[in-house]
PDB file of C-alpha atoms in Angstrom:
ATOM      1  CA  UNK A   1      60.823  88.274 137.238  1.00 48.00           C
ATOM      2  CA  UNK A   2      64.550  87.874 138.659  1.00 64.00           C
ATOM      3  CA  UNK A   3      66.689  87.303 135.624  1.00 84.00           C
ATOM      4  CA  UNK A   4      64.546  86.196 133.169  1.00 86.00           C
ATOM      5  CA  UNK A   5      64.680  89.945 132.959  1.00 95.00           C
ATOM      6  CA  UNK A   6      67.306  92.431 130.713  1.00 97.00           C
ATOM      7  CA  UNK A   7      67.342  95.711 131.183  1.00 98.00           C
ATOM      8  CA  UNK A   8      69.185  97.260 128.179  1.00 99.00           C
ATOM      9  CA  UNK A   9      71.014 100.603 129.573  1.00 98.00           C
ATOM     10  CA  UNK A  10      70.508 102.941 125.991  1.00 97.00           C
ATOM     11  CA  UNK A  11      74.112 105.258 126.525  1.00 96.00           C
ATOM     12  CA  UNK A  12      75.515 105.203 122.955  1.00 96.00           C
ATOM     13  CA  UNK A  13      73.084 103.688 120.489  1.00 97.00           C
ATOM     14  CA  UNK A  14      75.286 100.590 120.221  1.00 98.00           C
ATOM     15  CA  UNK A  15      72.347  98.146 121.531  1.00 98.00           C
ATOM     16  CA  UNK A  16      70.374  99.388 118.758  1.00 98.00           C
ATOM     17  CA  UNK A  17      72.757  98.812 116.103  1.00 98.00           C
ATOM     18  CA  UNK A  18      73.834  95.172 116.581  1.00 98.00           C
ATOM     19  CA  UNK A  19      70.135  94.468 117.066  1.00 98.00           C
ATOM     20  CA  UNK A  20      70.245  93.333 121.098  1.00 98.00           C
ATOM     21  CA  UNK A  21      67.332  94.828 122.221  1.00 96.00           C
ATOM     22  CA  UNK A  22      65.172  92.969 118.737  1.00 97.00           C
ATOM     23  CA  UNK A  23      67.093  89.929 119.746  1.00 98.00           C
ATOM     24  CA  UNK A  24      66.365  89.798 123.524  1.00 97.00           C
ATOM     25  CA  UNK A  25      62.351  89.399 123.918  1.00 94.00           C
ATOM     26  CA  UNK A  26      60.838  91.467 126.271  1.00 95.00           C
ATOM     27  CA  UNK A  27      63.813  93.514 127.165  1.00 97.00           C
ATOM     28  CA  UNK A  28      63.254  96.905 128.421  1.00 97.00           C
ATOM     29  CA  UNK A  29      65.307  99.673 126.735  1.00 98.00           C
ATOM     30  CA  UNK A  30      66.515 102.204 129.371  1.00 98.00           C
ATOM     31  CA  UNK A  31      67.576 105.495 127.032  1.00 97.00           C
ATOM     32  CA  UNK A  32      69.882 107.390 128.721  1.00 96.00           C
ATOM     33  CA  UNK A  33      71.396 109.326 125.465  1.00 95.00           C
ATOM     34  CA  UNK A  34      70.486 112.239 126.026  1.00 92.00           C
ATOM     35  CA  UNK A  35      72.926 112.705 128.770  1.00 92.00           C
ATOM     36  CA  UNK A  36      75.949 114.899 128.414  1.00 87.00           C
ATOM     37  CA  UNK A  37      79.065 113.830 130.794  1.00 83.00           C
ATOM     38  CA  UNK A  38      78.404 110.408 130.698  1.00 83.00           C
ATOM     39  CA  UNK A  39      81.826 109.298 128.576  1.00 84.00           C
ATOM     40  CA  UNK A  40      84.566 107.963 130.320  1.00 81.00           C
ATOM     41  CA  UNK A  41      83.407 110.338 133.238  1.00 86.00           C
ATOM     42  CA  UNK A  42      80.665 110.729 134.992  1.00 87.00           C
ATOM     43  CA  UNK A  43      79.628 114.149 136.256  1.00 92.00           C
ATOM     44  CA  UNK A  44      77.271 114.746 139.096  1.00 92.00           C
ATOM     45  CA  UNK A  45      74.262 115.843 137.250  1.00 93.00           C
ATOM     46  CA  UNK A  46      74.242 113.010 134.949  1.00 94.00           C
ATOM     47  CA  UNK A  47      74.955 110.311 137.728  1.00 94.00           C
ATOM     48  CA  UNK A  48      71.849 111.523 139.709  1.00 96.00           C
ATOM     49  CA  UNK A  49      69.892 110.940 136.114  1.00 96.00           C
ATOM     50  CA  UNK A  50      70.827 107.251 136.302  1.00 97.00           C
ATOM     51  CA  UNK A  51      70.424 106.741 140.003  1.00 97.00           C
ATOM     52  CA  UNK A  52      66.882 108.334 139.286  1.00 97.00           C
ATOM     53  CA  UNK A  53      66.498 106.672 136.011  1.00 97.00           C
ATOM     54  CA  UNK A  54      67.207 102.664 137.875  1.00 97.00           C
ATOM     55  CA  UNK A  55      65.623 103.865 141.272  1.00 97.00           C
ATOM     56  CA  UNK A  56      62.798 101.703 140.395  1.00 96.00           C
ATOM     57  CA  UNK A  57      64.557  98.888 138.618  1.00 97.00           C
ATOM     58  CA  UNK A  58      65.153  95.250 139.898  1.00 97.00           C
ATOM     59  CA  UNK A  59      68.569  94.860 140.868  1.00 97.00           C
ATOM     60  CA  UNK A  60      67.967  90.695 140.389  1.00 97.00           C
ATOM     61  CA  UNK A  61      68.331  91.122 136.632  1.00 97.00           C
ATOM     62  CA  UNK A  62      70.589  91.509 133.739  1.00 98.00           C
ATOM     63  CA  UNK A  63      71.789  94.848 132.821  1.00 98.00           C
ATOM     64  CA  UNK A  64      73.565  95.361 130.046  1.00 99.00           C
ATOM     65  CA  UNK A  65      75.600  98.826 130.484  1.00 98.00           C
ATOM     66  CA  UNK A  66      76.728  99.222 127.177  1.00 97.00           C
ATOM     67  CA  UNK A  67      80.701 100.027 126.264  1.00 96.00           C
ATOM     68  CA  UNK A  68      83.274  99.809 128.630  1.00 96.00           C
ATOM     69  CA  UNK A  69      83.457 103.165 128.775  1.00 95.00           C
ATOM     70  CA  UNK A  70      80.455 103.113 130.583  1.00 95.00           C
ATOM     71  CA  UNK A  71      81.654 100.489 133.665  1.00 97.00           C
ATOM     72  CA  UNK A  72      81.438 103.115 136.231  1.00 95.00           C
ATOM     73  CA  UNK A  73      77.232 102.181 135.989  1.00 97.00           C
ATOM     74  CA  UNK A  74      77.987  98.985 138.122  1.00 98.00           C
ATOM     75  CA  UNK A  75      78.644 101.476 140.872  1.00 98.00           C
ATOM     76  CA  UNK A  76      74.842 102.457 140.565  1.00 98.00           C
ATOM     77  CA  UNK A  77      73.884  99.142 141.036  1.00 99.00           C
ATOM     78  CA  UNK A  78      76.407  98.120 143.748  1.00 99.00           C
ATOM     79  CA  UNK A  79      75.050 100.943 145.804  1.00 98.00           C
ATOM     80  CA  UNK A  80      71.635  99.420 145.718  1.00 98.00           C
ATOM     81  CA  UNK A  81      72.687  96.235 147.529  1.00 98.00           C
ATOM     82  CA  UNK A  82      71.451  96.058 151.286  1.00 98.00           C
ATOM     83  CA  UNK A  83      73.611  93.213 152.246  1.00 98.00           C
ATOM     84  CA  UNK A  84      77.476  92.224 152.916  1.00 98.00           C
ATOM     85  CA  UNK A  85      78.160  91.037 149.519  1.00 99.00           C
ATOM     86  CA  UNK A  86      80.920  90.272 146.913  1.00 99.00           C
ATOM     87  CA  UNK A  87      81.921  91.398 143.571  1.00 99.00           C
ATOM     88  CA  UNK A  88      82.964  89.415 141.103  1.00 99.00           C
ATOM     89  CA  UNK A  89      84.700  91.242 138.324  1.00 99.00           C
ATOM     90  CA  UNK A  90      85.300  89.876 134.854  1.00 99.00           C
ATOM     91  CA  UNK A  91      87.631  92.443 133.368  1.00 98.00           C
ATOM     92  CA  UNK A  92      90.719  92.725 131.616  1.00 98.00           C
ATOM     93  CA  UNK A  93      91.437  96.096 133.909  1.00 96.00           C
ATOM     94  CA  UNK A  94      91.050  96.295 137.019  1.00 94.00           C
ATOM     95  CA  UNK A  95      89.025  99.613 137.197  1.00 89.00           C
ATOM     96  CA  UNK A  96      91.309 100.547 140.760  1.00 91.00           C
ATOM     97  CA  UNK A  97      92.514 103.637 139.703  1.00 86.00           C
ATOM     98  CA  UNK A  98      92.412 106.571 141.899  1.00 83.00           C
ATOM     99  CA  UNK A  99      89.605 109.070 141.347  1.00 77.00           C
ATOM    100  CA  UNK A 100      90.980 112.085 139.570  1.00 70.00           C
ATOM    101  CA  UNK A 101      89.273 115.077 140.532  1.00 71.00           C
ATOM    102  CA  UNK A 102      87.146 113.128 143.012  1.00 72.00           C
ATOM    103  CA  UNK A 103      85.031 112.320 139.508  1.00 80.00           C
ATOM    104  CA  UNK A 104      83.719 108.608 139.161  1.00 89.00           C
ATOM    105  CA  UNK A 105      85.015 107.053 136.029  1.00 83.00           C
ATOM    106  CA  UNK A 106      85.134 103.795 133.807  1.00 93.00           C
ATOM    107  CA  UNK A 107      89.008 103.276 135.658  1.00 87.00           C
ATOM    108  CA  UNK A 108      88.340 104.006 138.975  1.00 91.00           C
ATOM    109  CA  UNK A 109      84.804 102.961 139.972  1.00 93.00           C
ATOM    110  CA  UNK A 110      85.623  99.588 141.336  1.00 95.00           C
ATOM    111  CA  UNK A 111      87.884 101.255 143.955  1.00 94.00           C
ATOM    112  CA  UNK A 112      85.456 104.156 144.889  1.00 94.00           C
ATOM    113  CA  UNK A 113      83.012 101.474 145.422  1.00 97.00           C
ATOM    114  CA  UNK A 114      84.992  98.725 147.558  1.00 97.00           C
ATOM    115  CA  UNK A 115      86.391 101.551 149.336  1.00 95.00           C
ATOM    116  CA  UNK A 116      82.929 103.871 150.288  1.00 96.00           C
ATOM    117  CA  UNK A 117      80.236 101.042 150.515  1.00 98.00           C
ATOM    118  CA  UNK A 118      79.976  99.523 153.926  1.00 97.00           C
ATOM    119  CA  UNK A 119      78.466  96.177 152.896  1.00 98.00           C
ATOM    120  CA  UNK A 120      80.683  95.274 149.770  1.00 98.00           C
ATOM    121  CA  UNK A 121      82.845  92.811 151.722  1.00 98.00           C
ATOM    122  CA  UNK A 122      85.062  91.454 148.687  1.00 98.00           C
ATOM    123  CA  UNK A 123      86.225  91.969 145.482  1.00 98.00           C
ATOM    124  CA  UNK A 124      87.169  88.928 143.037  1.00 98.00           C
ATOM    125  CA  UNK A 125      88.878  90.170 139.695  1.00 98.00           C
ATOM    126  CA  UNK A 126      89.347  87.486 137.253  1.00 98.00           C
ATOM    127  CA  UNK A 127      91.524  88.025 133.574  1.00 98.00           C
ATOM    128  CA  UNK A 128      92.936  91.066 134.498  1.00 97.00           C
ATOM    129  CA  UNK A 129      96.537  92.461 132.402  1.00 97.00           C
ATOM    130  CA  UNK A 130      98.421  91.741 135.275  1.00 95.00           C
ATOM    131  CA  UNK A 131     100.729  94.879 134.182  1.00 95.00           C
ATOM    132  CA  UNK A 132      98.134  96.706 136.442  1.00 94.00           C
ATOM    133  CA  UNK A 133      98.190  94.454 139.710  1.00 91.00           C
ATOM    134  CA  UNK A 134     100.072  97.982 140.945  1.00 88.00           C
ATOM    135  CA  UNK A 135      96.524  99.597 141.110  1.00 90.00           C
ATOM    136  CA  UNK A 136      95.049  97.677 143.994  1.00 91.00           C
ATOM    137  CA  UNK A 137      98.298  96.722 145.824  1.00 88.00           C
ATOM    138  CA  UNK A 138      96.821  98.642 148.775  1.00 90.00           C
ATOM    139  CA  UNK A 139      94.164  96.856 149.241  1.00 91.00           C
ATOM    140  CA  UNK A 140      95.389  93.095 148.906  1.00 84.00           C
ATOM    141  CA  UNK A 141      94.690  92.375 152.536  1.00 81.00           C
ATOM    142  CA  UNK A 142      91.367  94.460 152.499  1.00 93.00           C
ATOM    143  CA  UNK A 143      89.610  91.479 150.568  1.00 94.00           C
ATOM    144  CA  UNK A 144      90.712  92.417 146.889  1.00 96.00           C
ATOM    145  CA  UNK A 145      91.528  89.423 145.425  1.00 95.00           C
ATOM    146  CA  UNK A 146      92.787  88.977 141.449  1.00 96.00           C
ATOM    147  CA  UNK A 147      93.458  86.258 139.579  1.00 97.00           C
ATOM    148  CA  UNK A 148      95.230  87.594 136.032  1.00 97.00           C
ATOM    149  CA  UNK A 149      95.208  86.551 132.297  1.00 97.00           C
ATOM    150  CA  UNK A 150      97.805  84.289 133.130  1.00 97.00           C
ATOM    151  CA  UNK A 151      96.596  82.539 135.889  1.00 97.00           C
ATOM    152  CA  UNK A 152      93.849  81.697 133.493  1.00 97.00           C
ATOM    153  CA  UNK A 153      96.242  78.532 132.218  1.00 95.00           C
ATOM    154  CA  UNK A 154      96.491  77.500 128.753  1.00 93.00           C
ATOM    155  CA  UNK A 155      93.616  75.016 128.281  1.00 96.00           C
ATOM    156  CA  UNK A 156      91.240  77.569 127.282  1.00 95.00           C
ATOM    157  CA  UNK A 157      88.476  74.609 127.635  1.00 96.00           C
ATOM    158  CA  UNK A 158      88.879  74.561 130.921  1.00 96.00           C
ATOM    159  CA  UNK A 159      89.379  76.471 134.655  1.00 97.00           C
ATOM    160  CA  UNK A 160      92.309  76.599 136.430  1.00 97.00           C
ATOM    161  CA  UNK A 161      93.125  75.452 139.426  1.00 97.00           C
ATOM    162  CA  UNK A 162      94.419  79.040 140.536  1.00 97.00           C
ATOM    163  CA  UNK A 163      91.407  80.603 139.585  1.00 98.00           C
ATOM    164  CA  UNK A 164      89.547  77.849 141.948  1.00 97.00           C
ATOM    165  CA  UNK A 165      91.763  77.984 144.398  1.00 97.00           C
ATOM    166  CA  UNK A 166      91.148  81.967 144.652  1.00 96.00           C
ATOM    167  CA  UNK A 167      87.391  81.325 144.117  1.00 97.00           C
ATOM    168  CA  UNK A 168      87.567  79.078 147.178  1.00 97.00           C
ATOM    169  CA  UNK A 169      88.649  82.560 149.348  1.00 96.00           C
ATOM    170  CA  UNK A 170      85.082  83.673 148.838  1.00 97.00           C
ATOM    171  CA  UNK A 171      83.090  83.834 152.589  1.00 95.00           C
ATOM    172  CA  UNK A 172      81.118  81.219 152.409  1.00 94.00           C
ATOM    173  CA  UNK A 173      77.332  81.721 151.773  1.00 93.00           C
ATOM    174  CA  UNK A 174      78.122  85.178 150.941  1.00 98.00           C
ATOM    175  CA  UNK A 175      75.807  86.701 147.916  1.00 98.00           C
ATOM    176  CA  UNK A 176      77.863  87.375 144.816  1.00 99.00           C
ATOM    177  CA  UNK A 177      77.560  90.650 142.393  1.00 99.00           C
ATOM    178  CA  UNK A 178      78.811  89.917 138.449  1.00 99.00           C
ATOM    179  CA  UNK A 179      80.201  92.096 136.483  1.00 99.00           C
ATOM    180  CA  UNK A 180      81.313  91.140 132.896  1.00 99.00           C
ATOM    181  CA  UNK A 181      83.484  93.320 130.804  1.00 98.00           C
ATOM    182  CA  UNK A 182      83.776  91.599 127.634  1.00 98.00           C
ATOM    183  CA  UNK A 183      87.394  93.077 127.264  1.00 98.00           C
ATOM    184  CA  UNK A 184      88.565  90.336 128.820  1.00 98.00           C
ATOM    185  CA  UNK A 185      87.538  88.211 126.396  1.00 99.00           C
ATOM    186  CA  UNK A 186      90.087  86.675 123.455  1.00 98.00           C
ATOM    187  CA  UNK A 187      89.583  89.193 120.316  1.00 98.00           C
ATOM    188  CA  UNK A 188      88.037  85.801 119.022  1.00 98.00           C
ATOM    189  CA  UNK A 189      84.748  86.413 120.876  1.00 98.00           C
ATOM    190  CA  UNK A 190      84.486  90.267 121.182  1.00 98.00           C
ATOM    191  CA  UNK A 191      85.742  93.527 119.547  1.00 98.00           C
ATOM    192  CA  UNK A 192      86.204  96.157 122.849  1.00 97.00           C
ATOM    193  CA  UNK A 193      87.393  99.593 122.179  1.00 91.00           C
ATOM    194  CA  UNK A 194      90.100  98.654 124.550  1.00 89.00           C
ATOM    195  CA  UNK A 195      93.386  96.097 124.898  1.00 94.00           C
ATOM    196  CA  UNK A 196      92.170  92.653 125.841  1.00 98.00           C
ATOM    197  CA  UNK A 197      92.722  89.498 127.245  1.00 98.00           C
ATOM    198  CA  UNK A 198      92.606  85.686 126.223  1.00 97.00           C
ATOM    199  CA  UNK A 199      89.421  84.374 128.233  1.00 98.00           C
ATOM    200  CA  UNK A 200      87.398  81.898 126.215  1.00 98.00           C
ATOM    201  CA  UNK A 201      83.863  81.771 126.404  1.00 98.00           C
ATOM    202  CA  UNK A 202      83.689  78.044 127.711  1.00 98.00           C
ATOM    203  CA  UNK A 203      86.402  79.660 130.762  1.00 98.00           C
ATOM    204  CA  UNK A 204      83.579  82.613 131.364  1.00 98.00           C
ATOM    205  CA  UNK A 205      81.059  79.733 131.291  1.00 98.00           C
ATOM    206  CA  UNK A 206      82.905  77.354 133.657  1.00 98.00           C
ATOM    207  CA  UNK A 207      83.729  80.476 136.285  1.00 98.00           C
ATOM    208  CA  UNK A 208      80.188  81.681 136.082  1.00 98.00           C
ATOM    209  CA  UNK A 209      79.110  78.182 136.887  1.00 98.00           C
ATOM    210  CA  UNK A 210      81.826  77.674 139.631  1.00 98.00           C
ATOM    211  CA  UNK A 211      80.728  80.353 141.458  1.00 98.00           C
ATOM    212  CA  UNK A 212      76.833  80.041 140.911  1.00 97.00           C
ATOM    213  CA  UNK A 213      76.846  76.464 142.085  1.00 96.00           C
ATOM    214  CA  UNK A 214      77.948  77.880 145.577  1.00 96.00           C
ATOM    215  CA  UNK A 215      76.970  81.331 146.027  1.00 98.00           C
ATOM    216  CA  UNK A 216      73.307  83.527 145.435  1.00 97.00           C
ATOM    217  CA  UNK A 217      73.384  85.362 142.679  1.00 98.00           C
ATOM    218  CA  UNK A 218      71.880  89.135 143.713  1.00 98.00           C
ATOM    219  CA  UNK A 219      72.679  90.360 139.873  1.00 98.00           C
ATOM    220  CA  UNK A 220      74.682  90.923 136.564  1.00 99.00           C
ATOM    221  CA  UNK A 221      76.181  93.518 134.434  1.00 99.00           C
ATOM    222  CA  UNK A 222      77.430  93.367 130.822  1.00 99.00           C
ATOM    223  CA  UNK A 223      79.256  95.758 129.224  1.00 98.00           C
ATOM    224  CA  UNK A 224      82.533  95.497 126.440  1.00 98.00           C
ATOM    225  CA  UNK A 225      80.736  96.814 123.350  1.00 98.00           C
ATOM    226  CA  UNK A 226      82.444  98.479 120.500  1.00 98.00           C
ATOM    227  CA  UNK A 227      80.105 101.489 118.954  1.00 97.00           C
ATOM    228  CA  UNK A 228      80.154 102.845 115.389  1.00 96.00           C
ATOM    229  CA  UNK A 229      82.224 105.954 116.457  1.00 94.00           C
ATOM    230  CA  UNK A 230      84.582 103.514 117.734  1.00 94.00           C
ATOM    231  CA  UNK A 231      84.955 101.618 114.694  1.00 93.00           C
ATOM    232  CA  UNK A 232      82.873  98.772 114.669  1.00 95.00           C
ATOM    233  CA  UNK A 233      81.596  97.700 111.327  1.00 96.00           C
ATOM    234  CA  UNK A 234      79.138  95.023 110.524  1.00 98.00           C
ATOM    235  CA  UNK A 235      81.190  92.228 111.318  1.00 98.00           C
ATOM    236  CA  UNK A 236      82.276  93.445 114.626  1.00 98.00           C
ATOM    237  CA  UNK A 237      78.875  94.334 116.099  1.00 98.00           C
ATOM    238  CA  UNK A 238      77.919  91.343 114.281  1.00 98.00           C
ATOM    239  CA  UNK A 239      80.488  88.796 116.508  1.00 99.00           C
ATOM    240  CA  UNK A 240      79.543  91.079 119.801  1.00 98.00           C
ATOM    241  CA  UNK A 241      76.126  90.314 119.421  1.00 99.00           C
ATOM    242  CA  UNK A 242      76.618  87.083 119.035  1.00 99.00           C
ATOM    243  CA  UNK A 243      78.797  86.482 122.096  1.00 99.00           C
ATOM    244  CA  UNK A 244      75.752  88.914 124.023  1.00 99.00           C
ATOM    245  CA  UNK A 245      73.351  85.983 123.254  1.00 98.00           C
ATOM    246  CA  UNK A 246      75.504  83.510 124.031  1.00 99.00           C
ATOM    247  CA  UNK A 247      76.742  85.003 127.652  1.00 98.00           C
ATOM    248  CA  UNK A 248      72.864  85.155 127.848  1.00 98.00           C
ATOM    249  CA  UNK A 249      72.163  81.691 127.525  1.00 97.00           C
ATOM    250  CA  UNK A 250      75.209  80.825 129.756  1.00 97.00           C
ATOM    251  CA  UNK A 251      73.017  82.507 132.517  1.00 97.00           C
ATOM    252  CA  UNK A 252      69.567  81.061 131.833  1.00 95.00           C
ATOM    253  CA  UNK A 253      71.347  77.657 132.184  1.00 95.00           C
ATOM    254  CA  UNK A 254      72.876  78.938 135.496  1.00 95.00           C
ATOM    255  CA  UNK A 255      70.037  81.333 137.024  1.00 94.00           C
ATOM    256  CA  UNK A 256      67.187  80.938 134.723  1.00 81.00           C
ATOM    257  CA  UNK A 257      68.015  84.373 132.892  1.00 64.00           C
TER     258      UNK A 257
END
C-alpha cells in the first residue's frame, strides 16, 4: 500500500483523544500503552516490545509516533532500512545528545543512530534552536548537516535559499528518511509539550516538496503532540489535529499518502 498507509503508534492515548485515528480512514492503531519505560526513556524490555510490535510493519508508510517524547521510535524504523540512506529531520532540537547511561532517549536517538547504523549516510536537520548547534559539533564533517530557525528567513511563505543551498549537499539519488517533529512548528500550527520554533506550514510543505521532487521517499514519521497530562485542552488537540490532517494531505500531494 506504500503511503496511502498510517500506522498510528498508540503510546499515550493522545491519538485517541484529538480523534486521528476516526479521522484517518483505514489507519491501523498500533497500542503500545501498556508499556512501562517508554517516557522520555526507553528501557530495553520495552524497546524489544516495539521492535517486535513493527517487525512486520511496512516501513514505506506513515507513522505517526505520538509526542515528542516519544522521538527515540524513529530509531526503530531507521534500523529497518537496508540501504545507504539519509535522514531528514524536521525538529526544533536536534535530538544529538549523548546517551546517558547508554539508555536511548527522545534527546539522544538521532546521534545513537547516525553514529551505530552502517548505512545511514547523512543527516539533514532543518528548524533547529540553533542554541544547540553545540550537540553535533563533532560530527559536522561526518555528514550532519543543520540548517536552524534562522536560516529559515523571514518570508514564512516561502524557502530559503540557505535551506536549498544545504538541501543541494544531499548525495544525489540517495533515498531520503522524514522525520517531522511538529515542535518546530510556529505555536500558530501546533501546541508541543516543548519550546518551539517559527516554521510555517507552507515552509514544511515547500521543503517536503523540495526534497521529494529529487530524492525516493523510503518513509515518514510524525510526532509533536501535546497529551491531556501535558495540558492540552480542547482547543489545543483541536489545532494539532488539524495541522495532522493537513501535514497528511501535504504528503498525498507529494507521495500519494
Amino acid at each position: 500500500m506504500g503511503f496511502s498507509e498510517h500506522l498510528i503508534m498508540n503510546l499515550s492515548g493522545v491519538y485517541a483523544d484529538e480523534g486521528l485515528d476516526k479521522a484517518i480512514e483505514g489507519s491501523r492503531v498500533i497500542d503500545l500503552s501498556a508499556l512501562d519505560g517508554t517516557n522520555c526513556f526507553c528501557d530495553e524490555e520495552s524497546a524489544a516490545r516495539i521492535r517486535s510490535s513493527i517487525a512486520d510493519l511496512p516501513l514505506e508508510a506513515v507513522h505517526w509516533i505520538d509526542s515528542g517524547d516519544y522521538h527515540y521510535i524513529s530509531r526503530f524504523w531507521l534500523e529497518r532500512i537496508d540501504e545507504p540512506f539519509a535522514l531528514l529531520l524536521v525538529d526544533h532540537h536536534p535530538d544529538m545528545h549523548e546517551s546517558a547511561f547508554g539508555a536511548l532517549s527522545c534527546g539522544s536517538w538521532a546521534r545513537d543512530a547516525f553514529t551505530s547504523l552502517e548505512k545511514f549516510s547523512q543527516l539533514l536537520m532543518v528548524g533547529i534552536n540553533p542554541d544547540l548547534e553545540l550537540e553535533f559539533l563533532d560530527l559536522m564533517f561526518d555528514g550532519v548537516l543543520a540548517a536552524t530557525k534562522e536560516d529559515l528567513g523571514r518570508n514564512d511563505s516561502a524557502l530559503s535559499e540557505d535551506v536549498r543551498e544545504m538541501l543541494s549537499l544531499l548525495e544525489p539519488r540517495i533515498p531520503v528518511y522524514i522525520s517531522i517533529d511538529k515542535d518546530a512548528l510556529s505555536p500558530s500550527y501546533a501546541a508541543t509539550d516543548w519550546d518551539q520554533g517559527n516554521m510555517s506550514l507552507r515552509q514544511l510543505e515547500l521543503l517536503l516538496g523540495e526534497v521529494a521532487s529529487k530524492h525516493r521517499i523510503i518513509g515518514v514519521d510524525i510526532c509533536g503532540e501535546l497529551t491531556r497530562e501535558k495540558g492540552a485542552e480542547a482547543a489545543e488537540l483541536e489545532l494539532n489535529l488539524k495541522t495532522n490532517l493537513a501535514i497528511k494531505a501535504i504528503l498525498e500531494s507529494l507521495l500519494g499518502a
